[in-house]
mmCIF file of C-alpha atoms in Angstrom:
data_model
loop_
_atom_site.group_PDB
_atom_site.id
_atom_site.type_symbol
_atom_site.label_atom_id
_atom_site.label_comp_id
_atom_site.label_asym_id
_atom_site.label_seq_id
_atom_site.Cartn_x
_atom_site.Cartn_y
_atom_site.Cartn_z
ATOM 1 C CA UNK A 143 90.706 96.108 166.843
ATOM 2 C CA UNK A 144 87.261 97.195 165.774
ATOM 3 C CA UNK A 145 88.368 100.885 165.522
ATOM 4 C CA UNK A 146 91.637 99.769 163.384
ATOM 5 C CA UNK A 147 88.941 98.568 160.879
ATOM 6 C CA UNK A 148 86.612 101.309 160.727
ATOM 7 C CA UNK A 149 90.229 103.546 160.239
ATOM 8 C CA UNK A 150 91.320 101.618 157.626
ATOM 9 C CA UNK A 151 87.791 101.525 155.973
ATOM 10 C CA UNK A 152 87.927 105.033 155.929
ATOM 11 C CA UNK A 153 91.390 105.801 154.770
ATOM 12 C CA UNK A 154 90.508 103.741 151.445
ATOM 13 C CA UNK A 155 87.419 105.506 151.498
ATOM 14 C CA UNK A 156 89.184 108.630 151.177
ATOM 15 C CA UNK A 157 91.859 107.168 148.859
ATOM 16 C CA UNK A 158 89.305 106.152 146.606
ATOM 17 C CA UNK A 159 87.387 109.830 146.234
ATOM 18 C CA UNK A 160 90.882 111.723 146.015
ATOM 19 C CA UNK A 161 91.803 109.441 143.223
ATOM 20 C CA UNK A 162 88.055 110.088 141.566
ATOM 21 C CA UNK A 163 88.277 113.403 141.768
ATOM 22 C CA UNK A 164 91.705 113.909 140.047
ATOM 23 C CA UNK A 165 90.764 111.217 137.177
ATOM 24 C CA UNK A 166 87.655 113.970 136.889
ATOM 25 C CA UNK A 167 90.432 116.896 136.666
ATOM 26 C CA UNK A 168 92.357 114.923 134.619
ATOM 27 C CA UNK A 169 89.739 114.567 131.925
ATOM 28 C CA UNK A 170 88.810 118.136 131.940
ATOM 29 C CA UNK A 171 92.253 119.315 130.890
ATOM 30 C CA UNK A 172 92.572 116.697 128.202
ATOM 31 C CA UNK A 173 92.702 118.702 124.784
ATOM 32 C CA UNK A 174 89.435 118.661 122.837
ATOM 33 C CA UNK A 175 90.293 116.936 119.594
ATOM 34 C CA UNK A 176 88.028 117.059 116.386
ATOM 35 C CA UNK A 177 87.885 114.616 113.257
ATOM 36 C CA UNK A 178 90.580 115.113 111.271
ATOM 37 C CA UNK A 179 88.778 116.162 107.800
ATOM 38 C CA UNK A 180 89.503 115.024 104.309
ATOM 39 C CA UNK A 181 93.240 116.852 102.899
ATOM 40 C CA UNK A 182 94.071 117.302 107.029
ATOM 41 C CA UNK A 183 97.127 116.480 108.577
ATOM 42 C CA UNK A 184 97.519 116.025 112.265
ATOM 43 C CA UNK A 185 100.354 114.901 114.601
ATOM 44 C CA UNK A 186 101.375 115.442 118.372
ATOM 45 C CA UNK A 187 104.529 118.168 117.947
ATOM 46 C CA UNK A 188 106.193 120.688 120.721
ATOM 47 C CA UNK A 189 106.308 124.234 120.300
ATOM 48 C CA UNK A 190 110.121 124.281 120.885
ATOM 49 C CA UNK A 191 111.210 127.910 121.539
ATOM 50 C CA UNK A 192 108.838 130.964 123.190
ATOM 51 C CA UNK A 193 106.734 132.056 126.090
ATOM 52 C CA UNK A 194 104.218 129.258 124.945
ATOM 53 C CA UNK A 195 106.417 126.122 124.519
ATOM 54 C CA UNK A 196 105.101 122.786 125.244
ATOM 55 C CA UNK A 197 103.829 120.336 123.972
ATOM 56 C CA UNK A 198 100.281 119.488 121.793
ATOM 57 C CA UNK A 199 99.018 118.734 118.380
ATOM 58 C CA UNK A 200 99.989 120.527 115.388
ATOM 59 C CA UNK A 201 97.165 120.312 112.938
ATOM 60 C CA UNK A 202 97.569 121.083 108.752
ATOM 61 C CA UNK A 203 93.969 122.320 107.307
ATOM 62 C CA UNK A 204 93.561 123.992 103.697
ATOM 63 C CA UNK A 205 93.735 127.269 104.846
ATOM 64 C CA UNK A 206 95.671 126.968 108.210
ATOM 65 C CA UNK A 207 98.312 125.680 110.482
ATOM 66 C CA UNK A 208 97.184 125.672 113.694
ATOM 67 C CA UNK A 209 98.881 124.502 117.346
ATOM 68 C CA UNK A 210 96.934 123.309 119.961
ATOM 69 C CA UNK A 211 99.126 123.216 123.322
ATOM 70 C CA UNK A 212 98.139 120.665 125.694
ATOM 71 C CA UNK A 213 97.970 123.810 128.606
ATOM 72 C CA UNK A 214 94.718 124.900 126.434
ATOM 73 C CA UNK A 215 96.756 127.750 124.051
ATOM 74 C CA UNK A 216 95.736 127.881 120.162
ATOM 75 C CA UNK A 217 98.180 129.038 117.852
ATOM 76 C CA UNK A 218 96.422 129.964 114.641
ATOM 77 C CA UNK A 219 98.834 130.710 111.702
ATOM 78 C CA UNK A 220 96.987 131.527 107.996
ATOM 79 C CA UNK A 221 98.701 129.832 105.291
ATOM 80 C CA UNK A 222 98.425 132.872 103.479
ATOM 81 C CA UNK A 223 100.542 134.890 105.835
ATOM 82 C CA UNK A 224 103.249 132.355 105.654
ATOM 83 C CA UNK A 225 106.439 133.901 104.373
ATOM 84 C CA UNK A 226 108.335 131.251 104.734
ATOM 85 C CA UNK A 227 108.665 127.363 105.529
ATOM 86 C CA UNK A 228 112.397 125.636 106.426
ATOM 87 C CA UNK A 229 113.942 123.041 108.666
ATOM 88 C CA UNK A 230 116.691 123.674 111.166
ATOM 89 C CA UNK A 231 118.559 123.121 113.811
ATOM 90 C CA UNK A 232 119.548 126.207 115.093
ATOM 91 C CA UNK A 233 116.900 128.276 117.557
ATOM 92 C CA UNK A 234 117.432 131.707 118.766
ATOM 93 C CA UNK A 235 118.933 130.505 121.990
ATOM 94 C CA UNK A 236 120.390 127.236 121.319
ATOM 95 C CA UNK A 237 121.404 124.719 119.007
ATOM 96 C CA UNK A 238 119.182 121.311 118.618
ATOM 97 C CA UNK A 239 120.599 117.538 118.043
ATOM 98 C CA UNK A 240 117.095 117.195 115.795
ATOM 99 C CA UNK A 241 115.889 119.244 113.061
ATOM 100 C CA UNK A 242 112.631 121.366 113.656
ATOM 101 C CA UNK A 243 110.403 122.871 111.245
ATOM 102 C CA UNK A 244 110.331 126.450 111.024
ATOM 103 C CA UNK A 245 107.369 128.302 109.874
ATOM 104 C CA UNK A 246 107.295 132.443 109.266
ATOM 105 C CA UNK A 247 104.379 134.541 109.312
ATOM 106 C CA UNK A 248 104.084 138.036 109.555
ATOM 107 C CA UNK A 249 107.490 138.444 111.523
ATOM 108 C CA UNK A 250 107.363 135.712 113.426
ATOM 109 C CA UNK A 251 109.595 132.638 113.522
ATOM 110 C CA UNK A 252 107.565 129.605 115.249
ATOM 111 C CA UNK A 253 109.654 126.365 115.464
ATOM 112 C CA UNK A 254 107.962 123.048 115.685
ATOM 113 C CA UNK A 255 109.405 119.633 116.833
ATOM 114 C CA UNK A 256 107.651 116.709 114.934
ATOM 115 C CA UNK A 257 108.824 113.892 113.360
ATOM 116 C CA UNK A 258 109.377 114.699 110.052
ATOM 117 C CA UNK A 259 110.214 118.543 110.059
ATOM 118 C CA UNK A 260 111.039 117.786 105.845
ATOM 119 C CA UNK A 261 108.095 116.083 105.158
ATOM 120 C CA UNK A 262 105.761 118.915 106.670
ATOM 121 C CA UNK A 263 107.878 121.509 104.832
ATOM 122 C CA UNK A 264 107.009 120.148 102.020
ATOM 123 C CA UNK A 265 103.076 119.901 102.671
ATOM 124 C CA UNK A 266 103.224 123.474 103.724
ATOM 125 C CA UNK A 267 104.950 124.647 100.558
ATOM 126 C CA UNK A 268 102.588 122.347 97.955
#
């Protein structure tokens, strides 16, 4: 009976530094955020088509629009490269039930799923 104790004592033991070691992981891969500064805009989106899809926060600054994935990757996109700013449905490989923005720079078509595509379109263009 003694022994069942001591087993059981150490099984939570155990239990208790495998969970405190994965909170610890956990915390490491959390995305670093920064203060949103004055004229910023900031909101949790998903890269919805390419190799780097996923979700993270897409962030509006004067000069930039910038993804942050939550797997660590940084999409930087100058607002002076932009060539153009629209909403959609349609990606290259399928067509969506919600409208995403789509932003072009420099060749590239990036489409973002937030909650107002429109409304970002428009703070992009002003």
């Amino acid at each position: 009976m003694r022994a069942l104790f001591y087993l059981i004592l150490f099984a939570v033991a155990v239990a208790g530094v495998v969970w405190g070691l994965q909170r610890v992981a956990e915390l490491r891969r959390a995305p670093v955020r920064t203060p949103i500064a004055d004229g910023d805009h900031a909101e949790r989106a998903t890269l919805a088509y390419g190799p780097d899809s996923g979700p993270g926060e897409l962030r509006l600054t004067p000069s930039q629009l910038i993804f942050r994935s939550d797997a660590g990757r940084v999409l930087v996109i100058e607002r002076l490269d932009l060539v153009g700013v629209a909403v959609s449905r349609d990606l290259p490989d399928r067509t969506l039930t919600a409208p995403v923005l789509v932003v072009t720079a420099d060749g590239d078509a990036h489409y973002f799923a937030v909650a107002a595509p429109a409304e970002w379109a428009t703070r992009l263009l002003g």
